[in-house]
Structure formats: C-alpha cells, structure tokens
Amino acid sequence: MLDMVLATGFIHLTLGNLVMWLIAFFFIYLAIRKSYEPLLLVPIGFGILIVNLPLTFLMEEGEGLLWRFYHYGLEWEVIPPLIFLGLGAMTDFGPMIANPKTLLLGAGAQFGVYVAFFGALFLGFSVPEACSIGIIGGADGPTTIYTTVHLAPHLLGATAIAAYSYMSLVPIIQPPIMRLLTTEKERKIVMKQLRPVSKREKILFPLVTVVVICLIVPASAPLMGMFMLGNLFKECGVVKRLSDAAANELMNIVTIVLGVSVGATMSAAHFLKLQVISVFIMGIVAFAFSTTAGILLAKFMNFFTKEKINPLIGSAGVSAVPMAARVSQLMGSKADPKNFLLMHAMGPNVAGVIGTVVAAGVFIALAG
Amino acid sequence: MVDWELAVKIFLFGLSTVFGSLAALIGAIYAFGRILKLLEKKGN
C-alpha cells in the first residue's frame, strides 16, 4: 500500500511545482481569455504544467518525451529555422522594397538590444547570458530562442517567455512612449502612397538579401536562409504547395513542438530564481529602448529626407510582426482619422526581423 | 568577472554590422530596382 502511494506524484509535489502550475494556468488564461499570443502561450503553458508534475520524467535526459522535443528540436537548432521558413512564406516585403530607407528604422530599433545587453552585464550576467537577454529587445521569439539555445540554454524558459509576453504587450508598452516622443503635428504627417512593387522585384529580393546578409554575417545563415527561402516560395508563384505547407501545416507543427519544448524547460528548479526576474526587467528595458530608438531615428531622418516620415512608424522597427505596425496605424489614425500608416509601418516592421537576425548572428559569432 | 573588452567589441561590431548590413541591403534594393527598370526599357 505504501509503495503504491509512493509511486504516485502527490507526495512528491513541492511548493515550487504548485507555483509553476499557477504560472502555467496564468499563461493559459492569458491566451484563452485575453488572446495574448495564444498559438504559443497555450502550448507553453501546458508544457510548464506537465513538466511540473512529479515523477513524469518528461525532461529526463535521453528518455523523456519533452527532452527529445527539446534536444532534437531546439538544441539541434531545427525548429527556429523552420519557424523562419514559415514566416518567410507569410511575409510581404513589398512595402519595404517600395521604400527601402525604412530599413534603417529596423536597424535603429535594435538599439534596445544593446542597452539591455549592457544592463544585464551590470546586473552580473556573463557576456553570453547578456546576449541572450539583450536579444529580447528585438521582439522576435524564434531569434531569441535560437540565440539563447546557443549561448545560455539555462535561460531559455525566461528569455522565451519574456520575448513572447512583451510581444503580446506591444499595444500596451509602445503607445505611451510614442505619445511622449512625438508631437501632435508629427503624428499627423501623411506619407506618400507607396509605389506598386513588381513581381520580379519581389522574387529578386530574397535572393539578393540572403547573399548580402549572409556574406556580412555568416552566422545568421540558418535563420536568414530559411526566412528568404520561405519568401521565395511565396513570391516565385510556382511552388504554391511548398509555400502553403511552410506557412500552414509545417508552421503549425513546429509551433506546437516549440511551445511545448520551451514550456518544458520551466521546471520549478530552473525557473524560480531571482535571475529570472532580472531577465524580465531587462526585457522590458530592451523593448522600451528599441521603441524609443526607432522613433528618434525616424525624427532624425526627417532632417535629411525630402518626403517626411511619420515618426510613429519608427516604433514598428521592433519586429513583433504585425502587431507593432498595427500600433503605429492605430496611433496615426487617432491623430488624423484619414491617415493610413499600416503599409508604411510594415517596412520597418519586417526590416526589424532582418535587423534582429543580424544582431543575433553577431552575438553568436562573437560570444558563442 | 565580466569581460568588458569583449562586451564593448560586441556592442561596436554588432551595432555597426546591423546598420551596415541593412544599409548594404538598401543599396542592393536600389541597384536591382534600377537594373530591372533598364531591362524592362530594353525589352520594350
């Protein structure tokens, strides 16, 4: 009888497990009731829950099911590049090709990455750990995961959750900063309608980009290569089946495995540490500075450009596609209901993804 | 002990690479845009 009781999980439950259950339920609640990144928070929340059930050994090295997902999916660097393949197949680079200077806004918005990087160093994190924390400021979940697995795998749960949480909180974090840094007059700037982009340009773009970026930062090739391959599938028009598979079935499957694997790294023993709180604090610092830098760079560019840029689109340089662009649109239309900024903001928004991948590539090359 | 020399190197190299690579991409987009226009003109 005693053996039977000992074989159940009840008496092995710890307070830490119960706290992690609450965190799991909170994420699942946020996903279901508030629609905050539900595609990720549901599997992440569930992963947290089941990995904190005693005696299940789901993360037992070499044996556990979730360990296999984590090991072969994340440690072998398979899942983040596949997510990028899907993202590429869903991304329209047209607005960015039509107005290439908005690429600079995507670069400017990476500034927060380096602010958080130094912040983390001052808090006592090592250089590789600081790189993993800093990259949260790029607001790009798969890139954050990819960088963390490379440089500081023990922080994976914290950085991934921070990245996805802040991405879902973009509509709350960004508007106050946008209001603070722009005048009413600037928010009312109407941008010229974008020119139509030809099919040829859209086909050439992924080919040119992969060559240019991977020659400059070879370490970005796994993510950038898959991103541009997915985009080529979409734009070339002759592999619709592959494009659909990358954007739908494959994307959905890898999202499930990614979410559960990330959640599974959050056992009580690994997650309930002071370090994790520091990661979350630095994450929001990174986000705020990235938003600020994007807006200020747009204002700075207005000194030199003939056609004025509405600084509200600068904040979209943090990746968080398309949420950040939607926030720019919303803020712009509040200032002037006739102002339509969404397509203009999509340029820096997708440029931000490229910028974050480049920043991650440099981190991995120098700190790895 | 933080390796500040490496940290500063990562910062300087990282930020300049981000701007440099995206600036190179801007140049490439303008360049292939021009080439495509020229080819279209010749085709016409």
CSV table of C-alpha atoms in Angstrom, one decimal:
chain,number,residue,atom,x,y,z
A,1,MET,CA,0.0,0.0,0.0
A,2,LEU,CA,2.8,2.4,1.0
A,3,ASP,CA,4.7,1.5,-2.2
A,4,MET,CA,1.6,2.4,-4.2
A,5,VAL,CA,1.3,5.8,-2.5
A,6,LEU,CA,5.0,6.4,-3.1
A,7,ALA,CA,4.6,5.7,-6.8
A,8,THR,CA,2.0,8.5,-7.2
A,9,GLY,CA,3.1,12.1,-7.7
A,10,PHE,CA,1.1,13.5,-4.7
A,11,ILE,CA,3.7,13.2,-2.0
A,12,HIS,CA,6.5,14.3,-4.3
A,13,LEU,CA,4.8,17.6,-5.0
A,14,THR,CA,6.8,20.7,-3.9
A,15,LEU,CA,5.7,24.3,-3.3
A,16,GLY,CA,7.8,25.2,-6.4
A,17,ASN,CA,5.7,22.8,-8.5
A,18,LEU,CA,2.5,24.5,-7.3
A,19,VAL,CA,3.8,27.9,-8.1
A,20,MET,CA,4.7,26.8,-11.6
A,21,TRP,CA,1.2,25.4,-12.0
A,22,LEU,CA,-0.1,28.8,-11.2
A,23,ILE,CA,2.2,30.3,-13.8
A,24,ALA,CA,1.1,27.7,-16.3
A,25,PHE,CA,-2.6,28.4,-15.6
A,26,PHE,CA,-1.9,32.2,-15.8
A,27,PHE,CA,-0.4,31.8,-19.3
A,28,ILE,CA,-3.2,29.6,-20.5
A,29,TYR,CA,-5.7,32.1,-19.1
A,30,LEU,CA,-3.9,35.0,-20.9
A,31,ALA,CA,-4.0,33.0,-24.1
A,32,ILE,CA,-7.6,31.9,-23.9
A,33,ARG,CA,-9.3,34.9,-22.2
A,34,LYS,CA,-7.1,37.8,-23.4
A,35,SER,CA,-5.9,36.3,-26.8
A,36,TYR,CA,-2.2,37.1,-25.9
A,37,GLU,CA,-0.1,35.2,-28.3
A,38,PRO,CA,-2.5,32.1,-27.9
A,39,LEU,CA,-0.6,30.0,-30.5
A,40,LEU,CA,2.4,30.0,-28.3
A,41,LEU,CA,1.1,30.6,-24.8
A,42,VAL,CA,-1.3,27.6,-24.8
A,43,PRO,CA,1.5,25.0,-25.6
A,44,ILE,CA,4.0,26.8,-23.4
A,45,GLY,CA,1.6,26.9,-20.5
A,46,PHE,CA,0.7,23.3,-21.0
A,47,GLY,CA,4.4,22.4,-21.2
A,48,ILE,CA,5.0,24.2,-17.9
A,49,LEU,CA,2.1,22.3,-16.3
A,50,ILE,CA,3.1,18.8,-17.3
A,51,VAL,CA,6.9,19.2,-16.7
A,52,ASN,CA,6.0,20.2,-13.1
A,53,LEU,CA,4.0,17.0,-12.4
A,54,PRO,CA,6.3,14.9,-10.2
A,55,LEU,CA,7.7,11.5,-11.4
A,56,THR,CA,6.7,12.1,-15.0
A,57,PHE,CA,10.3,12.5,-16.0
A,58,LEU,CA,9.3,14.2,-19.3
A,59,MET,CA,12.6,16.1,-19.3
A,60,GLU,CA,14.7,13.2,-18.2
A,61,GLU,CA,17.9,13.4,-20.4
A,62,GLY,CA,17.9,10.7,-23.1
A,63,GLU,CA,14.5,9.3,-22.1
A,64,GLY,CA,11.8,11.9,-21.6
A,65,LEU,CA,9.4,12.8,-24.5
A,66,LEU,CA,9.7,16.5,-24.0
A,67,TRP,CA,13.5,16.2,-23.6
A,68,ARG,CA,13.5,14.7,-27.1
A,69,PHE,CA,11.5,17.5,-28.5
A,70,TYR,CA,13.8,20.0,-26.8
A,71,HIS,CA,17.0,18.2,-27.7
A,72,TYR,CA,16.3,17.4,-31.3
A,73,GLY,CA,14.1,20.4,-32.0
A,74,LEU,CA,15.9,23.2,-30.2
A,75,GLU,CA,19.4,22.1,-29.2
A,76,TRP,CA,19.9,20.7,-32.7
A,77,GLU,CA,18.7,24.1,-34.0
A,78,VAL,CA,16.0,22.7,-36.2
A,79,ILE,CA,12.8,24.4,-35.0
A,80,PRO,CA,13.7,28.1,-35.1
A,81,PRO,CA,14.9,28.0,-38.7
A,82,LEU,CA,11.7,26.1,-39.7
A,83,ILE,CA,9.6,28.8,-38.0
A,84,PHE,CA,11.5,31.3,-40.1
A,85,LEU,CA,10.7,29.3,-43.2
A,86,GLY,CA,7.1,29.7,-42.4
A,87,LEU,CA,7.5,33.4,-41.5
A,88,GLY,CA,9.2,34.0,-44.8
A,89,ALA,CA,6.3,32.3,-46.6
A,90,MET,CA,3.8,34.6,-44.8
A,91,THR,CA,5.8,37.9,-45.2
A,92,ASP,CA,5.2,40.5,-47.8
A,93,PHE,CA,8.4,42.6,-48.3
A,94,GLY,CA,6.6,44.8,-50.8
A,95,PRO,CA,6.3,47.9,-48.5
A,96,MET,CA,9.9,47.7,-47.6
A,97,ILE,CA,11.1,47.3,-51.3
A,98,ALA,CA,8.9,50.3,-52.2
A,99,ASN,CA,10.5,52.5,-49.6
A,100,PRO,CA,13.9,50.9,-48.8
A,101,LYS,CA,15.1,53.7,-46.4
A,102,THR,CA,12.6,52.3,-43.8
A,103,LEU,CA,15.1,49.5,-43.4
A,104,LEU,CA,17.2,51.9,-41.4
A,105,LEU,CA,14.3,52.2,-38.9
A,106,GLY,CA,14.5,48.4,-38.5
A,107,ALA,CA,18.2,48.8,-37.7
A,108,GLY,CA,17.7,51.7,-35.3
A,109,ALA,CA,15.1,49.7,-33.3
A,110,GLN,CA,17.9,47.2,-32.4
A,111,PHE,CA,19.5,49.8,-30.2
A,112,GLY,CA,17.5,48.5,-27.2
A,113,VAL,CA,19.1,45.1,-27.7
A,114,TYR,CA,22.5,46.7,-26.7
A,115,VAL,CA,21.1,48.7,-23.9
A,116,ALA,CA,19.7,45.5,-22.3
A,117,PHE,CA,22.9,43.7,-23.1
A,118,PHE,CA,24.9,46.2,-21.0
A,119,GLY,CA,22.1,46.3,-18.4
A,120,ALA,CA,22.4,42.6,-18.0
A,121,LEU,CA,26.2,42.8,-17.7
A,122,PHE,CA,25.8,45.4,-14.9
A,123,LEU,CA,23.4,43.0,-13.1
A,124,GLY,CA,26.1,40.4,-13.1
A,125,PHE,CA,25.2,38.2,-16.0
A,126,SER,CA,28.0,36.8,-18.2
A,127,VAL,CA,28.5,38.0,-21.7
A,128,PRO,CA,26.7,35.0,-23.4
A,129,GLU,CA,23.8,35.4,-20.9
A,130,ALA,CA,23.7,39.1,-21.6
A,131,CYS,CA,23.5,38.5,-25.3
A,132,SER,CA,20.5,36.2,-24.8
A,133,ILE,CA,18.8,38.7,-22.6
A,134,GLY,CA,19.6,41.6,-24.9
A,135,ILE,CA,18.1,39.9,-28.0
A,136,ILE,CA,14.6,40.0,-26.3
A,137,GLY,CA,14.6,43.7,-27.4
A,138,GLY,CA,14.4,42.6,-31.0
A,139,ALA,CA,10.9,41.3,-30.1
A,140,ASP,CA,11.4,38.2,-32.2
A,141,GLY,CA,10.6,35.0,-30.4
A,142,PRO,CA,12.3,32.4,-32.6
A,143,THR,CA,15.5,34.5,-32.8
A,144,THR,CA,15.5,34.9,-29.0
A,145,ILE,CA,15.2,31.1,-28.7
A,146,TYR,CA,17.8,30.4,-31.3
A,147,THR,CA,20.3,32.8,-29.6
A,148,THR,CA,19.6,31.6,-26.1
A,149,VAL,CA,19.9,27.9,-27.0
A,150,HIS,CA,23.3,28.8,-28.5
A,151,LEU,CA,24.6,31.0,-25.7
A,152,ALA,CA,22.8,30.4,-22.4
A,153,PRO,CA,20.4,27.4,-22.7
A,154,HIS,CA,19.7,27.5,-18.9
A,155,LEU,CA,17.9,30.9,-19.5
A,156,LEU,CA,15.7,29.6,-22.3
A,157,GLY,CA,12.4,29.5,-20.4
A,158,ALA,CA,12.9,33.0,-19.1
A,159,THR,CA,14.0,34.7,-22.3
A,160,ALA,CA,11.4,33.0,-24.5
A,161,ILE,CA,8.6,33.8,-22.1
A,162,ALA,CA,9.8,37.4,-21.7
A,163,ALA,CA,10.0,37.8,-25.5
A,164,TYR,CA,6.6,36.4,-26.2
A,165,SER,CA,5.0,38.2,-23.3
A,166,TYR,CA,6.3,41.6,-24.3
A,167,MET,CA,5.4,40.9,-27.9
A,168,SER,CA,1.9,40.4,-26.9
A,169,LEU,CA,2.0,43.5,-24.7
A,170,VAL,CA,3.2,45.8,-27.6
A,171,PRO,CA,-0.2,47.6,-27.7
A,172,ILE,CA,0.3,48.5,-24.0
A,173,ILE,CA,4.0,49.1,-23.9
A,174,GLN,CA,4.5,51.2,-27.0
A,175,PRO,CA,1.7,53.9,-27.2
A,176,PRO,CA,2.8,55.9,-24.1
A,177,ILE,CA,6.4,56.0,-25.4
A,178,MET,CA,5.1,57.0,-28.8
A,179,ARG,CA,3.0,59.8,-27.3
A,180,LEU,CA,5.8,61.0,-25.2
A,181,LEU,CA,8.3,61.3,-28.0
A,182,THR,CA,6.2,62.8,-30.8
A,183,THR,CA,4.3,66.0,-31.2
A,184,GLU,CA,0.7,66.1,-32.5
A,185,LYS,CA,2.0,67.7,-35.7
A,186,GLU,CA,4.4,64.8,-36.2
A,187,ARG,CA,1.8,62.2,-35.6
A,188,LYS,CA,-0.3,63.9,-38.3
A,189,ILE,CA,2.4,63.6,-41.0
A,190,VAL,CA,0.8,61.9,-44.0
A,191,MET,CA,3.2,59.8,-46.0
A,192,LYS,CA,3.1,59.5,-49.8
A,193,GLN,CA,1.4,56.4,-51.1
A,194,LEU,CA,3.8,53.5,-51.7
A,195,ARG,CA,4.6,52.6,-55.3
A,196,PRO,CA,3.5,49.2,-56.6
A,197,VAL,CA,6.3,46.7,-56.5
A,198,SER,CA,6.7,44.3,-59.4
A,199,LYS,CA,6.7,40.5,-59.2
A,200,ARG,CA,10.3,40.5,-60.4
A,201,GLU,CA,11.5,42.7,-57.6
A,202,LYS,CA,9.7,40.5,-55.1
A,203,ILE,CA,11.4,37.4,-56.5
A,204,LEU,CA,14.8,39.0,-56.6
A,205,PHE,CA,14.6,40.4,-53.1
A,206,PRO,CA,15.0,37.1,-51.1
A,207,LEU,CA,17.9,36.0,-53.4
A,208,VAL,CA,19.7,39.3,-53.0
A,209,THR,CA,19.1,39.6,-49.3
A,210,VAL,CA,20.3,36.1,-48.4
A,211,VAL,CA,23.5,36.8,-50.4
A,212,VAL,CA,24.1,40.3,-48.9
A,213,ILE,CA,23.3,39.4,-45.3
A,214,CYS,CA,24.9,36.0,-45.1
A,215,LEU,CA,28.1,37.4,-46.7
A,216,ILE,CA,28.3,40.1,-44.0
A,217,VAL,CA,27.1,37.9,-41.1
A,218,PRO,CA,27.6,34.2,-41.9
A,219,ALA,CA,26.3,33.1,-38.5
A,220,SER,CA,22.9,34.4,-39.4
A,221,ALA,CA,22.6,32.0,-42.3
A,222,PRO,CA,20.4,29.3,-40.6
A,223,LEU,CA,17.7,31.9,-39.8
A,224,MET,CA,18.2,34.2,-42.7
A,225,GLY,CA,18.5,31.4,-45.3
A,226,MET,CA,15.2,29.8,-44.2
A,227,PHE,CA,13.5,33.1,-43.9
A,228,MET,CA,14.4,34.0,-47.5
A,229,LEU,CA,13.7,30.5,-48.8
A,230,GLY,CA,10.2,30.7,-47.4
A,231,ASN,CA,9.7,34.1,-49.0
A,232,LEU,CA,11.0,32.8,-52.4
A,233,PHE,CA,8.4,30.0,-52.1
A,234,LYS,CA,5.7,32.6,-51.7
A,235,GLU,CA,6.8,35.1,-54.3
A,236,CYS,CA,8.0,32.8,-57.2
A,237,GLY,CA,4.5,31.5,-57.7
A,238,VAL,CA,5.5,28.1,-59.0
A,239,VAL,CA,5.6,26.2,-55.7
A,240,LYS,CA,2.3,27.0,-54.2
A,241,ARG,CA,2.2,23.7,-52.4
A,242,LEU,CA,5.5,24.3,-50.7
A,243,SER,CA,4.6,27.8,-49.8
A,244,ASP,CA,1.3,26.7,-48.3
A,245,ALA,CA,2.9,23.9,-46.4
A,246,ALA,CA,5.6,26.2,-45.0
A,247,ALA,CA,3.1,28.8,-44.0
A,248,ASN,CA,0.4,26.5,-42.6
A,249,GLU,CA,1.0,22.8,-41.8
A,250,LEU,CA,4.7,22.9,-41.1
A,251,MET,CA,4.4,26.2,-39.2
A,252,ASN,CA,1.7,24.8,-37.0
A,253,ILE,CA,3.5,21.6,-36.3
A,254,VAL,CA,6.8,23.3,-35.3
A,255,THR,CA,4.9,25.9,-33.3
A,256,ILE,CA,3.4,23.1,-31.2
A,257,VAL,CA,6.8,21.4,-30.6
A,258,LEU,CA,8.4,24.8,-30.0
A,259,GLY,CA,5.8,25.9,-27.4
A,260,VAL,CA,5.8,22.6,-25.5
A,261,SER,CA,9.6,22.4,-25.5
A,262,VAL,CA,10.0,25.9,-24.2
A,263,GLY,CA,7.4,25.3,-21.5
A,264,ALA,CA,9.2,22.1,-20.6
A,265,THR,CA,12.4,24.0,-19.8
A,266,MET,CA,10.5,25.8,-17.0
A,267,SER,CA,10.6,23.3,-14.1
A,268,ALA,CA,10.4,24.9,-10.7
A,269,ALA,CA,14.1,24.1,-10.0
A,270,HIS,CA,15.2,26.0,-13.2
A,271,PHE,CA,12.7,28.8,-13.2
A,272,LEU,CA,12.0,30.1,-9.7
A,273,LYS,CA,15.2,32.1,-9.3
A,274,LEU,CA,16.0,35.8,-8.8
A,275,GLN,CA,17.8,35.7,-12.2
A,276,VAL,CA,14.5,35.2,-14.0
A,277,ILE,CA,13.1,38.4,-12.6
A,278,SER,CA,16.2,40.2,-13.8
A,279,VAL,CA,15.6,38.8,-17.3
A,280,PHE,CA,12.1,40.1,-17.3
A,281,ILE,CA,13.2,43.5,-16.1
A,282,MET,CA,15.9,43.8,-18.7
A,283,GLY,CA,13.5,42.5,-21.3
A,284,ILE,CA,11.1,45.4,-20.9
A,285,VAL,CA,14.1,47.9,-20.8
A,286,ALA,CA,15.2,46.4,-24.1
A,287,PHE,CA,11.7,46.8,-25.5
A,288,ALA,CA,11.3,50.4,-24.4
A,289,PHE,CA,14.7,51.5,-25.7
A,290,SER,CA,14.1,49.8,-29.0
A,291,THR,CA,10.8,51.6,-29.4
A,292,THR,CA,12.4,54.9,-28.4
A,293,ALA,CA,15.4,54.5,-30.8
A,294,GLY,CA,13.1,53.7,-33.7
A,295,ILE,CA,11.0,56.8,-33.2
A,296,LEU,CA,14.0,59.1,-32.6
A,297,LEU,CA,15.8,57.7,-35.7
A,298,ALA,CA,12.7,58.5,-37.8
A,299,LYS,CA,12.7,62.0,-36.4
A,300,PHE,CA,16.4,62.3,-37.2
A,301,MET,CA,15.9,61.1,-40.7
A,302,ASN,CA,13.3,63.8,-41.3
A,303,PHE,CA,16.1,66.4,-41.1
A,304,PHE,CA,17.6,64.9,-44.3
A,305,THR,CA,14.7,63.5,-46.3
A,306,LYS,CA,12.5,65.4,-48.7
A,307,GLU,CA,9.5,63.3,-48.1
A,308,LYS,CA,8.8,63.4,-44.4
A,309,ILE,CA,8.5,60.2,-42.4
A,310,ASN,CA,5.8,59.9,-39.7
A,311,PRO,CA,7.9,59.0,-36.6
A,312,LEU,CA,5.1,56.7,-35.4
A,313,ILE,CA,6.3,54.1,-37.9
A,314,GLY,CA,9.8,54.1,-36.3
A,315,SER,CA,8.4,52.1,-33.3
A,316,ALA,CA,7.4,49.3,-35.7
A,317,GLY,CA,11.1,48.6,-36.2
A,318,VAL,CA,10.9,46.3,-33.2
A,319,SER,CA,10.0,43.1,-35.0
A,320,ALA,CA,6.7,41.9,-33.4
A,321,VAL,CA,5.1,41.5,-36.9
A,322,PRO,CA,2.4,42.7,-37.5
A,323,MET,CA,1.4,43.9,-34.0
A,324,ALA,CA,3.9,46.8,-33.9
A,325,ALA,CA,2.8,48.0,-37.3
A,326,ARG,CA,-0.8,47.9,-36.2
A,327,VAL,CA,0.0,50.0,-33.2
A,328,SER,CA,1.6,52.7,-35.5
A,329,GLN,CA,-1.5,52.6,-37.6
A,330,LEU,CA,-3.8,53.0,-34.6
A,331,MET,CA,-1.8,55.9,-33.1
A,332,GLY,CA,-1.6,57.6,-36.5
A,333,SER,CA,-5.4,57.3,-37.1
A,334,LYS,CA,-6.0,58.7,-33.6
A,335,ALA,CA,-4.2,61.8,-34.6
A,336,ASP,CA,-5.8,62.0,-38.0
A,337,PRO,CA,-8.5,59.5,-38.9
A,338,LYS,CA,-7.7,59.8,-42.6
A,339,ASN,CA,-4.0,58.9,-42.1
A,340,PHE,CA,-3.2,55.3,-43.1
A,341,LEU,CA,0.2,54.2,-41.8
A,342,LEU,CA,-0.1,50.5,-41.8
A,343,MET,CA,1.7,49.7,-45.0
A,344,HIS,CA,4.4,52.3,-44.3
A,345,ALA,CA,4.9,50.7,-40.9
A,346,MET,CA,5.2,47.2,-42.4
A,347,GLY,CA,8.5,48.3,-44.0
A,348,PRO,CA,10.4,48.9,-40.7
A,349,ASN,CA,8.5,46.0,-39.1
A,350,VAL,CA,9.9,43.3,-41.4
A,351,ALA,CA,13.2,45.2,-41.6
A,352,GLY,CA,13.3,44.7,-37.8
A,353,VAL,CA,13.2,41.0,-38.2
A,354,ILE,CA,16.2,41.1,-40.5
A,355,GLY,CA,18.0,43.5,-38.1
A,356,THR,CA,17.4,41.2,-35.1
A,357,VAL,CA,18.7,38.2,-37.0
A,358,VAL,CA,21.8,40.1,-37.9
A,359,ALA,CA,22.3,41.2,-34.3
A,360,ALA,CA,21.8,37.6,-33.2
A,361,GLY,CA,24.3,36.4,-35.7
A,362,VAL,CA,26.9,38.8,-34.3
A,363,PHE,CA,26.2,37.7,-30.8
A,364,ILE,CA,26.6,34.1,-31.7
A,365,ALA,CA,29.8,34.7,-33.7
A,366,LEU,CA,31.5,36.7,-31.0
A,367,ALA,CA,30.1,35.3,-27.8
A,368,GLY,CA,29.5,31.7,-28.8
B,1,MET,CA,34.1,38.7,-13.8
B,2,VAL,CA,32.7,40.4,-16.9
B,3,ASP,CA,34.9,40.5,-20.0
B,4,TRP,CA,34.3,44.2,-20.7
B,5,GLU,CA,36.6,44.2,-23.7
B,6,LEU,CA,34.6,41.5,-25.4
B,7,ALA,CA,31.3,43.3,-24.4
B,8,VAL,CA,32.5,46.6,-26.0
B,9,LYS,CA,33.6,44.7,-29.1
B,10,ILE,CA,30.3,43.0,-29.4
B,11,PHE,CA,28.5,46.3,-29.0
B,12,LEU,CA,30.5,48.3,-31.5
B,13,PHE,CA,30.8,45.5,-34.0
B,14,GLY,CA,27.1,44.4,-33.5
B,15,LEU,CA,25.5,47.8,-33.9
B,16,SER,CA,27.7,48.8,-36.9
B,17,THR,CA,27.0,45.4,-38.5
B,18,VAL,CA,23.3,45.8,-38.1
B,19,PHE,CA,23.4,49.3,-39.7
B,20,GLY,CA,26.0,48.3,-42.3
B,21,SER,CA,24.2,45.2,-43.5
B,22,LEU,CA,20.8,46.9,-43.7
B,23,ALA,CA,22.4,49.9,-45.5
B,24,ALA,CA,24.0,47.4,-47.9
B,25,LEU,CA,20.6,45.9,-48.4
B,26,ILE,CA,19.1,49.3,-49.2
B,27,GLY,CA,21.9,49.8,-51.8
B,28,ALA,CA,21.2,46.4,-53.3
B,29,ILE,CA,17.4,47.1,-53.5
B,30,TYR,CA,18.0,50.4,-55.3
B,31,ALA,CA,20.6,48.7,-57.6
B,32,PHE,CA,18.4,45.7,-58.6
B,33,GLY,CA,15.4,48.1,-59.0
B,34,ARG,CA,17.5,50.2,-61.5
B,35,ILE,CA,18.7,47.1,-63.4
B,36,LEU,CA,15.2,45.7,-63.7
B,37,LYS,CA,13.9,49.1,-65.0
B,38,LEU,CA,16.7,49.2,-67.6
B,39,LEU,CA,15.9,45.7,-68.7
B,40,GLU,CA,12.2,46.5,-68.9
B,41,LYS,CA,13.1,49.6,-71.0
B,42,LYS,CA,15.3,47.5,-73.3
B,43,GLY,CA,12.6,44.8,-73.6
B,44,ASN,CA,10.1,47.5,-74.7
